Tab-separated table of C-alpha atoms and ligand atoms in Angstrom:
chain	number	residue	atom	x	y	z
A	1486	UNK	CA	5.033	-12.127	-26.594
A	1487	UNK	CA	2.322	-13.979	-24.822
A	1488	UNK	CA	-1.284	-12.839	-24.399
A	1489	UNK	CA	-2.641	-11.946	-20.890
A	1490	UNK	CA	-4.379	-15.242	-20.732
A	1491	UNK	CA	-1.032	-17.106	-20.991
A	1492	UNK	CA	0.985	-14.864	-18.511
A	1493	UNK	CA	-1.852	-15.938	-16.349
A	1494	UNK	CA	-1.500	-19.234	-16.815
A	1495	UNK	CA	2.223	-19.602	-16.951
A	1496	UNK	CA	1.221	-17.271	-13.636
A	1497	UNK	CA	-0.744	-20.516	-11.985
A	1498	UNK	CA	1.836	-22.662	-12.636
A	1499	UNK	CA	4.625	-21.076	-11.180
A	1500	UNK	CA	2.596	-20.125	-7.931
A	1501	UNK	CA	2.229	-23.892	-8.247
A	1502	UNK	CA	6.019	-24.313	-8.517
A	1503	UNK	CA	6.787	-22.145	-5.121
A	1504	UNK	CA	7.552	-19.048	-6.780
A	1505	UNK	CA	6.118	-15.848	-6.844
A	1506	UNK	CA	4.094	-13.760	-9.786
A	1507	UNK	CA	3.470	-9.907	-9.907
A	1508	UNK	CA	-0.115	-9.657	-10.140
A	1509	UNK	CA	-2.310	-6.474	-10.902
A	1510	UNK	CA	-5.017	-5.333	-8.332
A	1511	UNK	CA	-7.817	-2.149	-8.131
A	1512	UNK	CA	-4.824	-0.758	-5.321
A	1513	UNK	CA	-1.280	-0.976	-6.646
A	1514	UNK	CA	0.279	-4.449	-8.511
A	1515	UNK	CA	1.399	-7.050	-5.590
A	1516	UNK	CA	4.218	-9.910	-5.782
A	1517	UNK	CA	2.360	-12.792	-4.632
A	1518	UNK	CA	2.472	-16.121	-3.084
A	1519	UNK	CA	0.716	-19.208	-2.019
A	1520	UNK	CA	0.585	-18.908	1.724
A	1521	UNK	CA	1.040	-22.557	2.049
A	1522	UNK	CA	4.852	-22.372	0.298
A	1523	UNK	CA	7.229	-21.145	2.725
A	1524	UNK	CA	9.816	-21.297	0.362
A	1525	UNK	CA	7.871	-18.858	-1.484
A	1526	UNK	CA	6.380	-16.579	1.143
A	1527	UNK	CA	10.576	-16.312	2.206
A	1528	UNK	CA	11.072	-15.373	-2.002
A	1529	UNK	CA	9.070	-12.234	-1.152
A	1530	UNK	CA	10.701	-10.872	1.271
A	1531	UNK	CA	14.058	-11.737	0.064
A	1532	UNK	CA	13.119	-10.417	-3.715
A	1533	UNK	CA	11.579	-6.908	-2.078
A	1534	UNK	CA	14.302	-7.102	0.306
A	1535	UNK	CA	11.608	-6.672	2.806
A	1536	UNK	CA	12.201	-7.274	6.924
A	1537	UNK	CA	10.441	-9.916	8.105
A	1538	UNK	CA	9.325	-7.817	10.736
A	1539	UNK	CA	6.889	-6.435	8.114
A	1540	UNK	CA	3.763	-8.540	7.731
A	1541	UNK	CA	1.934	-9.765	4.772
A	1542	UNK	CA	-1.866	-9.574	3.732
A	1543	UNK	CA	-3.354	-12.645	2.615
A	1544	UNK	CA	-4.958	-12.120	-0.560
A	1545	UNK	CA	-8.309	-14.244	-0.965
A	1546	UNK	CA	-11.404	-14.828	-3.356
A	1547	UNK	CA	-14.258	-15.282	-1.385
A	1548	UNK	CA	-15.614	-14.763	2.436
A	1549	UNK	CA	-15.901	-18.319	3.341
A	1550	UNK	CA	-11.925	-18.533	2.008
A	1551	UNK	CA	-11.311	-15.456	4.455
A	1552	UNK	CA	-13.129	-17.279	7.137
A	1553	UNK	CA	-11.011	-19.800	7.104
A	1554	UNK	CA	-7.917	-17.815	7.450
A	1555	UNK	CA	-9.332	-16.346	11.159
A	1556	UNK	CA	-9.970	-18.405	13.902
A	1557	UNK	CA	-12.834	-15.685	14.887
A	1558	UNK	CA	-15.235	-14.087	12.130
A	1559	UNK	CA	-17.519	-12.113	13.838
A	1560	UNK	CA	-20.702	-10.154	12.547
A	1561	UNK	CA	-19.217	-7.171	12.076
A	1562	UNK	CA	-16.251	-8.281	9.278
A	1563	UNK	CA	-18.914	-10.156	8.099
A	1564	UNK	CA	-21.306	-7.119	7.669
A	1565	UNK	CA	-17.922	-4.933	6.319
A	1566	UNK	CA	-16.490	-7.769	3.764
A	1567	UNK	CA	-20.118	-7.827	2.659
A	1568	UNK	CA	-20.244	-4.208	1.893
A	1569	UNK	CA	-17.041	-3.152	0.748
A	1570	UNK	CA	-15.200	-6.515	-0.453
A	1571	UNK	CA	-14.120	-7.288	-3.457
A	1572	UNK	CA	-12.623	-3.541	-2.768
A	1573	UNK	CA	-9.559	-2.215	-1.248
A	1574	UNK	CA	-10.523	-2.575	2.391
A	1575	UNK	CA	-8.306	-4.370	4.874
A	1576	UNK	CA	-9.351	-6.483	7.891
A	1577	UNK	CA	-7.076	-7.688	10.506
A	1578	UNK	CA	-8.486	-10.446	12.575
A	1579	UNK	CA	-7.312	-13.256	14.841
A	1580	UNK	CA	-5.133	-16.113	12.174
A	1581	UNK	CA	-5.813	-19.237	12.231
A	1582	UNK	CA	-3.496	-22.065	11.827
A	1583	UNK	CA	-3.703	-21.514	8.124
A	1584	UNK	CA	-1.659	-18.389	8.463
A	1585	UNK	CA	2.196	-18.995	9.533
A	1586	UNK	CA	4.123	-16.427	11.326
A	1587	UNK	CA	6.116	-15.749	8.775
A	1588	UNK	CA	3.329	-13.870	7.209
A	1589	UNK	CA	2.207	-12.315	10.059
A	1590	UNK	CA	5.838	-11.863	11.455
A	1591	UNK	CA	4.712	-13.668	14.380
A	1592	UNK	CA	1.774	-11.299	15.517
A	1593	UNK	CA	-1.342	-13.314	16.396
A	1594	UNK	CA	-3.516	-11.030	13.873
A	1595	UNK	CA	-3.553	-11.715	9.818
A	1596	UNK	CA	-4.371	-8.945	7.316
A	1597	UNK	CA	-7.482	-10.171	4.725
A	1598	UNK	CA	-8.254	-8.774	1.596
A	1599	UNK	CA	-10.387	-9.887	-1.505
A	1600	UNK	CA	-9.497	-7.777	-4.270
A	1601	UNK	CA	-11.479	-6.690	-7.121
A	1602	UNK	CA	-9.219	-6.858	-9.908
A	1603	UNK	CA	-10.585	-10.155	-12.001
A	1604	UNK	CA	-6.756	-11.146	-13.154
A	1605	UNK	CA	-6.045	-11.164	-8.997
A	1606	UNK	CA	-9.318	-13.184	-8.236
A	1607	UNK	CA	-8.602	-15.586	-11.429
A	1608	UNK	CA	-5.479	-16.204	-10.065
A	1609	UNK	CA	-6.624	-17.584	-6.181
A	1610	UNK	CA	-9.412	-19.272	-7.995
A	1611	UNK	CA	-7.401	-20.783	-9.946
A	1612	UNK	CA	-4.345	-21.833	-7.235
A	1613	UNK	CA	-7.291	-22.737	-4.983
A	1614	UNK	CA	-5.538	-21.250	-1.984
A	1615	UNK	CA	-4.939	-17.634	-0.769
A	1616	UNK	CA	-2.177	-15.374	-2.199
A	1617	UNK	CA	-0.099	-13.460	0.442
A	1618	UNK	CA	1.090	-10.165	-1.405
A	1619	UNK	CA	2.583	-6.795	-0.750
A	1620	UNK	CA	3.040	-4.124	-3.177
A	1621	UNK	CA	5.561	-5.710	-5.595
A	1622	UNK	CA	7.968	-2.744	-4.940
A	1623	UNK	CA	11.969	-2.722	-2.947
A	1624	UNK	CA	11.575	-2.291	0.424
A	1625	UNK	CA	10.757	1.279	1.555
A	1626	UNK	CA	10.327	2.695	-2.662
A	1627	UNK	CA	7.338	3.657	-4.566
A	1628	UNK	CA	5.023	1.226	-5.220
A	1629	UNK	CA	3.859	0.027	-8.285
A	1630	UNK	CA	0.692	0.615	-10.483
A	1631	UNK	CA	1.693	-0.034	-13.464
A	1632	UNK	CA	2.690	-3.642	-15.184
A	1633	UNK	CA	6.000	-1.325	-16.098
A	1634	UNK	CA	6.712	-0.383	-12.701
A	1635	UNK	CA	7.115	-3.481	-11.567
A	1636	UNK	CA	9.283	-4.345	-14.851
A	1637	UNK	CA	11.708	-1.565	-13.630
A	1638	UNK	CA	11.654	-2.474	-9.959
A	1639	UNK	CA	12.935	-6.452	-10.923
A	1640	UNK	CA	14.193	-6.491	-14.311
A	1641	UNK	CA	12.933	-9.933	-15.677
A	1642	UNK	CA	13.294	-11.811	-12.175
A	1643	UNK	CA	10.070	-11.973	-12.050
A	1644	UNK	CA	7.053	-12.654	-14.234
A	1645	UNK	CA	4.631	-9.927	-14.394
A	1646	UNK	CA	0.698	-10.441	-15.552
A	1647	UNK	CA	0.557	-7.355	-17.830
A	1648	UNK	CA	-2.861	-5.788	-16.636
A	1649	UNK	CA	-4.184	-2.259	-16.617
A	1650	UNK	CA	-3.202	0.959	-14.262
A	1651	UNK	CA	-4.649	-0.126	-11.615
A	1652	UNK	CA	-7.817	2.223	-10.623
A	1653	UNK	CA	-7.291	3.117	-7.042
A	1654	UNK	CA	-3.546	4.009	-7.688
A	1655	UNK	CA	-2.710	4.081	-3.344
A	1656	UNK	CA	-2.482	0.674	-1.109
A	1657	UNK	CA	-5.693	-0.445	0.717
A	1658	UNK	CA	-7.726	0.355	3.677
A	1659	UNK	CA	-5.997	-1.520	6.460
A	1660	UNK	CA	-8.580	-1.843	9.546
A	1661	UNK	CA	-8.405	-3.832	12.709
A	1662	UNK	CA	-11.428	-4.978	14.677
A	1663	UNK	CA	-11.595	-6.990	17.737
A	1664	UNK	CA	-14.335	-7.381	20.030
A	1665	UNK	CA	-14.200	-6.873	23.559
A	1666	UNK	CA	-17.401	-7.780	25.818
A	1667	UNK	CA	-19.840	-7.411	23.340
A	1668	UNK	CA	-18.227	-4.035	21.473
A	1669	UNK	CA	-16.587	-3.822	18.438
A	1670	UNK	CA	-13.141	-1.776	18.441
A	1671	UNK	CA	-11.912	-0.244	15.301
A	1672	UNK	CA	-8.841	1.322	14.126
A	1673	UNK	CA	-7.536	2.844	10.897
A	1674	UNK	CA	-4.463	0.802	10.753
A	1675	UNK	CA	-3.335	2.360	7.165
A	1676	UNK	CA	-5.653	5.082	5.173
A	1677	UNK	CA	-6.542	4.481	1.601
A	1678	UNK	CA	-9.830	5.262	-0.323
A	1679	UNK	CA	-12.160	3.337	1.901
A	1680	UNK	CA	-12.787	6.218	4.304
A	1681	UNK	CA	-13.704	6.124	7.965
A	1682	UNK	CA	-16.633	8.303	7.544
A	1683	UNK	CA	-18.089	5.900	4.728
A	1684	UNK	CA	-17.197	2.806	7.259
A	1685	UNK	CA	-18.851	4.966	9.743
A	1686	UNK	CA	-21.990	6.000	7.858
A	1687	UNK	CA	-22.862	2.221	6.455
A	1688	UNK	CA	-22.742	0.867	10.528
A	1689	UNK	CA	-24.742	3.570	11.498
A	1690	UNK	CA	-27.803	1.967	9.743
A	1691	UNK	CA	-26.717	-1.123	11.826
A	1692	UNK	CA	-27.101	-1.909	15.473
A	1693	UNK	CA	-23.446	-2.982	15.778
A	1694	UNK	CA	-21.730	-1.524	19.175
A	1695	UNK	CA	-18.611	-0.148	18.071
A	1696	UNK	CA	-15.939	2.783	18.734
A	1697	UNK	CA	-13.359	3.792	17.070
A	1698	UNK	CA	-9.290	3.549	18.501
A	1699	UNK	CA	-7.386	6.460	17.068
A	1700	UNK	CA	-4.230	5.292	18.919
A	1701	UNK	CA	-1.759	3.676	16.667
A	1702	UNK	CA	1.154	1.389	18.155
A	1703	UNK	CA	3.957	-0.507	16.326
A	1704	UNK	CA	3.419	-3.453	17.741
A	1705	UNK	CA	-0.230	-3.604	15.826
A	1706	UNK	CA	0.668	-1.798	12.830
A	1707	UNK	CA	4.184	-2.825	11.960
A	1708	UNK	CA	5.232	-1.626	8.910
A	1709	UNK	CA	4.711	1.611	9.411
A	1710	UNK	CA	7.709	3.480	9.004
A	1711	UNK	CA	7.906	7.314	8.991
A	1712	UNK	CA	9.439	7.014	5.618
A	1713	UNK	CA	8.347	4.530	2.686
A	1714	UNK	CA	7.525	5.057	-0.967
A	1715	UNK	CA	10.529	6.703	-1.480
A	1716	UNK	CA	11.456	7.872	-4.862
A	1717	UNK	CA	15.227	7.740	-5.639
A	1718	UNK	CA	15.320	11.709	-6.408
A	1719	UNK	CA	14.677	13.845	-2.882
A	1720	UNK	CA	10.636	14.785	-3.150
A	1721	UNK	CA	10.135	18.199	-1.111
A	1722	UNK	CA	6.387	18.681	-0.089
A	1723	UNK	CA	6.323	22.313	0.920
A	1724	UNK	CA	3.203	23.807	3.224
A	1725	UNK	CA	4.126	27.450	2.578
A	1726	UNK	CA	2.409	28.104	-0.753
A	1727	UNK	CA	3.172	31.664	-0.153
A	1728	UNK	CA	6.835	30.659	-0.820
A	1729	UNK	CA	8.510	32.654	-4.094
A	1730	UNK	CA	10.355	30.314	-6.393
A	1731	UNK	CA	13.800	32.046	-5.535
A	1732	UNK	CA	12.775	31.801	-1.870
A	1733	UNK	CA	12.355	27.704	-2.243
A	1734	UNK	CA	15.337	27.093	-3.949
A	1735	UNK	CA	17.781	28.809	-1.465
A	1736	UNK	CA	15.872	26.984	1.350
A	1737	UNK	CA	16.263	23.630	-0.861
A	1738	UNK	CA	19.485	24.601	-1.275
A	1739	UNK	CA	20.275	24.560	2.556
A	1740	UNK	CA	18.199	22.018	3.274
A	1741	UNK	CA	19.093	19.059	1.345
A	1742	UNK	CA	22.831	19.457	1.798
A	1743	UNK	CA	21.517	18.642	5.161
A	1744	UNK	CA	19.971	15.545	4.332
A	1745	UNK	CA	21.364	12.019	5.054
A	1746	UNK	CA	22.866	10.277	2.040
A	1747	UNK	CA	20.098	6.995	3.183
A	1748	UNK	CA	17.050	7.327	5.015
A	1749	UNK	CA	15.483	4.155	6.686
A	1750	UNK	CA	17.603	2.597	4.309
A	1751	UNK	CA	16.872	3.743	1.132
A	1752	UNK	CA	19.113	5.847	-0.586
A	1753	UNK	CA	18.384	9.657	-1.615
A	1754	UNK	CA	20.465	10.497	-4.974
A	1755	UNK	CA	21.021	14.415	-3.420
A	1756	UNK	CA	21.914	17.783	-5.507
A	1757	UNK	CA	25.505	17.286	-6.516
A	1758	UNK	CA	26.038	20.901	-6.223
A	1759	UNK	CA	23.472	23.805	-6.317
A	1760	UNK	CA	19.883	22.907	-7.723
A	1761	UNK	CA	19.225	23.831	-11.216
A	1762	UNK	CA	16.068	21.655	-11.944
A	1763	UNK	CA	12.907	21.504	-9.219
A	1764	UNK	CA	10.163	19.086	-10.958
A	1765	UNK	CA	7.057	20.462	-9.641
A	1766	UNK	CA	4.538	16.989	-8.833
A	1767	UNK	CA	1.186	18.590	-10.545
A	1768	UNK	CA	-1.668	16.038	-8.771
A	1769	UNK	CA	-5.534	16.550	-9.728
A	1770	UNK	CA	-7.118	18.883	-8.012
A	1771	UNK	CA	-9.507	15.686	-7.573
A	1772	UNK	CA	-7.987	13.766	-4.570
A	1773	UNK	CA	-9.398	10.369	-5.693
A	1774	UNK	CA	-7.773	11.426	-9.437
A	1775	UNK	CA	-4.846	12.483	-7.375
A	1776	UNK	CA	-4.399	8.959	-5.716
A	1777	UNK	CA	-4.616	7.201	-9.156
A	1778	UNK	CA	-1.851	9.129	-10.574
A	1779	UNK	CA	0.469	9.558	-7.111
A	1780	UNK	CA	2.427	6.571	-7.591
A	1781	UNK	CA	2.712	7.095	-11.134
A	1782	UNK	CA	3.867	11.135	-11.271
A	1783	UNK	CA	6.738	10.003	-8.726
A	1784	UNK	CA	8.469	6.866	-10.899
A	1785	UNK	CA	8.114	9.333	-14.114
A	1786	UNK	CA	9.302	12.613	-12.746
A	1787	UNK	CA	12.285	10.777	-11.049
A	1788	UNK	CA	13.369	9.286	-14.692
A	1789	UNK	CA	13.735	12.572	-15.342
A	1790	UNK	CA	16.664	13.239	-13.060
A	1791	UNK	CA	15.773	16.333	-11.863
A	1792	UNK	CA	17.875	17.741	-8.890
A	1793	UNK	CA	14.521	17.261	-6.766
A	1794	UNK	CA	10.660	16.687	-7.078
A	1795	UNK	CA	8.585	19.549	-4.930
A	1796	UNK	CA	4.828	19.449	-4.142
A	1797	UNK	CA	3.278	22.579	-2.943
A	1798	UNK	CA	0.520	21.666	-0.728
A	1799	UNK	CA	-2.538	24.018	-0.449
A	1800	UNK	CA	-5.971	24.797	1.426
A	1801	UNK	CA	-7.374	23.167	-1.309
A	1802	UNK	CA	-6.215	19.820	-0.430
A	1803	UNK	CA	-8.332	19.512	2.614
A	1804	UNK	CA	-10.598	16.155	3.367
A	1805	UNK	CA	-10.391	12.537	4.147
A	1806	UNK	CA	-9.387	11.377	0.780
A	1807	UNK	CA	-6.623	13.800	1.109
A	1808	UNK	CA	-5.477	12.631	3.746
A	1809	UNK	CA	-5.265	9.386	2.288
A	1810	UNK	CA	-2.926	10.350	-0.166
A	1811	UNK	CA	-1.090	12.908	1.990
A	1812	UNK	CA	-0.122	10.014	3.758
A	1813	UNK	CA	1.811	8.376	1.180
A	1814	UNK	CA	3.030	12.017	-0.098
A	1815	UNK	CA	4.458	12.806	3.828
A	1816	UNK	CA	6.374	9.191	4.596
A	1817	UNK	CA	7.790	9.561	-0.004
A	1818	UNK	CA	9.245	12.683	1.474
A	1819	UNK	CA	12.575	13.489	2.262
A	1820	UNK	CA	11.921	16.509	3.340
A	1821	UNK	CA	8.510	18.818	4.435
A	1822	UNK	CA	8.767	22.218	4.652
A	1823	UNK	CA	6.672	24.761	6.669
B	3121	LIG	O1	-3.643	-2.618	-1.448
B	3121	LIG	C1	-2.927	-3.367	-0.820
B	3121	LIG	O2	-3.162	-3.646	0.368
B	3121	LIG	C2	-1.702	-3.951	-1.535
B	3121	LIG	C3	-2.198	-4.864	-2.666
B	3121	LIG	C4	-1.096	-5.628	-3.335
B	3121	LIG	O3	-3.201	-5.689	-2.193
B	3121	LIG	N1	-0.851	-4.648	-0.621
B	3121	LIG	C5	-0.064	-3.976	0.265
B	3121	LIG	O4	0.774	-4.788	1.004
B	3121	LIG	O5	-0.074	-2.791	0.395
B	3121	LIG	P1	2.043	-4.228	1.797
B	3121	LIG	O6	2.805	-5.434	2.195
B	3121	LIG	O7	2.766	-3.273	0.976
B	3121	LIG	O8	1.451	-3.625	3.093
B	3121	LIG	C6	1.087	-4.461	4.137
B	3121	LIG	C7	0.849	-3.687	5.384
B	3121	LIG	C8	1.959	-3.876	6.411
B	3121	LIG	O9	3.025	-3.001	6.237
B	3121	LIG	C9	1.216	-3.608	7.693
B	3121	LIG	O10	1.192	-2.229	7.914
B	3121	LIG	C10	-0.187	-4.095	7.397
B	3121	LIG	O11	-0.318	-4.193	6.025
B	3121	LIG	N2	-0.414	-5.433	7.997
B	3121	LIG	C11	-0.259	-6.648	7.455
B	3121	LIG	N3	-0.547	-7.623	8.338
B	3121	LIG	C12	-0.889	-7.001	9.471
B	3121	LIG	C13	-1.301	-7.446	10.772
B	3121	LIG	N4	-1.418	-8.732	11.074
B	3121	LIG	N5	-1.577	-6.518	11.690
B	3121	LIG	C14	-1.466	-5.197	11.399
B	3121	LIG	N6	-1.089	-4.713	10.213
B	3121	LIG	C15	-0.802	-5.593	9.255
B	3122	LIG	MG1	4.041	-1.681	0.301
């Protein structure tokens, strides 16, 4: 067994060696990369079985390291990395040549993010360049946030850096800003625990001319299926909390029987024949408690084999951080109910 300190430096080595390392971060664990090995930037997406149409963020250690990955950094990144990096916030910004288009998947825009987790910032210190990482999970499943997960997801193909749960427990804040005659435009590309209103509330003590772009388009935010985090067993999230258990399972009944055997790609094990066992996902009532144990709940309740995982949403689960994880809870889905 090796200590932490050796898987990290048997970690540094093999980033070295063109391959790739799960690492832990503050967000979920990623499967990283030097972004100056194509052979292993290609390993990612071929080990996560991940379309290249689905781009990368660059992992680095410091902001003049980020600066050098954009071929613009303007006051405003500057003013957010300050404030909320090393953190789980996001920026897209105009590459530079640094950044290939593999990692991008040819858009002109690269994803930056300086994470907080020590092992993750050891390890780009240490390789001296940035890392590019996504969650180190298969295409479309749940993603990791646990050194175990990621054990499960790749059996040994991979090394792992055994660190701890990670803290955040859903993917980062992903934000693009571009500036257009003198004003800043911003849009939530992904949500995570970096709200809007708390972006909102530290410019507003800052001159910066800004607004913020609600409209979302693929082209910007690729990636974005309607389905992803998927665990193998069908989750349910039902809106009718009103709904008697008897009620449920005849609808369930109905319902998944009407489900596609894949979905985006990613297989659903469905009810054989009429459900016996609904897992009930019991979150926090603590949204930023909830996020942290999300990721978790689904990879344990689905070794479980039930015949499907259900979360009853409620009035109580109302605000931004909510939404944050709603949004991972909605596209893990197979189904929603009403
Ligand atoms: O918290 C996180 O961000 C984690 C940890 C490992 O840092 N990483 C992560 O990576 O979630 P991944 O690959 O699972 O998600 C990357 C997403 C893409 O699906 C896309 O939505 C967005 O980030 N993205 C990356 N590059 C982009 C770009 N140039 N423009 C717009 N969106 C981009
Ligand atoms: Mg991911």
């Amino acid at each position: 067994m090796l200590t932490v300190q050796q898987q990290i430096n048997l970690a540094v080595e093999q980033l070295q060696n063109n391959e790739v390392v799960a690492m832990p971060t503050e967000t979920v664990y990623g499967l990283a990369a030097r972004i100056d090995s194509e052979v292993a930037i290609k390993k990612i997406f071929s080990i996560k079985q991940r379309p290249f149409f689905d781009p990368l963020i660059v992992h680095v250690s410091s902001v003049d390291q980020a600066k050098k990955c954009v071929t613009e950094w303007n006051e405003l990144s500057d003013f957010l990395a300050k404030t909320f990096w090393p953190g789980p916030l996001t920026l897209v910004l105009p590459k530079s040549d640094l950044i290939s288009d593999l990692i991008t998947s040819g858009l002109p825009s690269v994803a930056l993010r300086w994470p907080q987790h020590p092992i993750a910032q050891e390890l780009i210190n240490r390789v001296g360049v940035p890392l590019a990482a996504p969650s180190a999970n298969k295409f479309g499943r749940t993603s990791p946030t646990k050194a175990q997960h990621v054990k499960e997801e790749f059996s040994d193909s991979v090394l792992v850096i055994e660190g701890d749960s990670s803290s955040v427990g859903i993917e980062s804040t992903v934000l693009s800003v571009k500036k257009q005659n003198n004003i800043y435009e911003l849009a939530i590309l992904r949500k995570g625990s970096i709200l809007k209103s708390q972006i909102t509330e530290v410019l507003s003590r800052q001159s910066f001319k800004y607004q913020w772009q609600e409209v979302i388009d693929k082209i910007e935010s690729p990636g974005h299926m309607k389905h992803h985090y998927m665990p193998s067993i069908p989750l349910v999230v039902c809106r009718d909390a009103k709904l008697k258990l008897s009620e449920l399972s005849g609808l369930l009944n109905k319902k998944l029987n009407e489900l596609p055997d894949e979905i985006e790609g990613v297989k659903i094990i469905k009810p054989k024949s009429d459900i016996k066992k609904i897992e009930f996902l019991k979150l926090s009532s603590d949204p930023t408690q909830a996020a942290r144990e999300l990721y978790s709940q689904l990879r344990a309740a689905s070794l479980r084999s039930p015949d499907v995982l259900c979360f009853i949403q409620t009035s109580a689960h109302t605000g931004e951080m909510w939404e944050s994880v709603f949004d991972r809870l909605y596209k893990a889905a197979s189904l929603i109910l009403d």
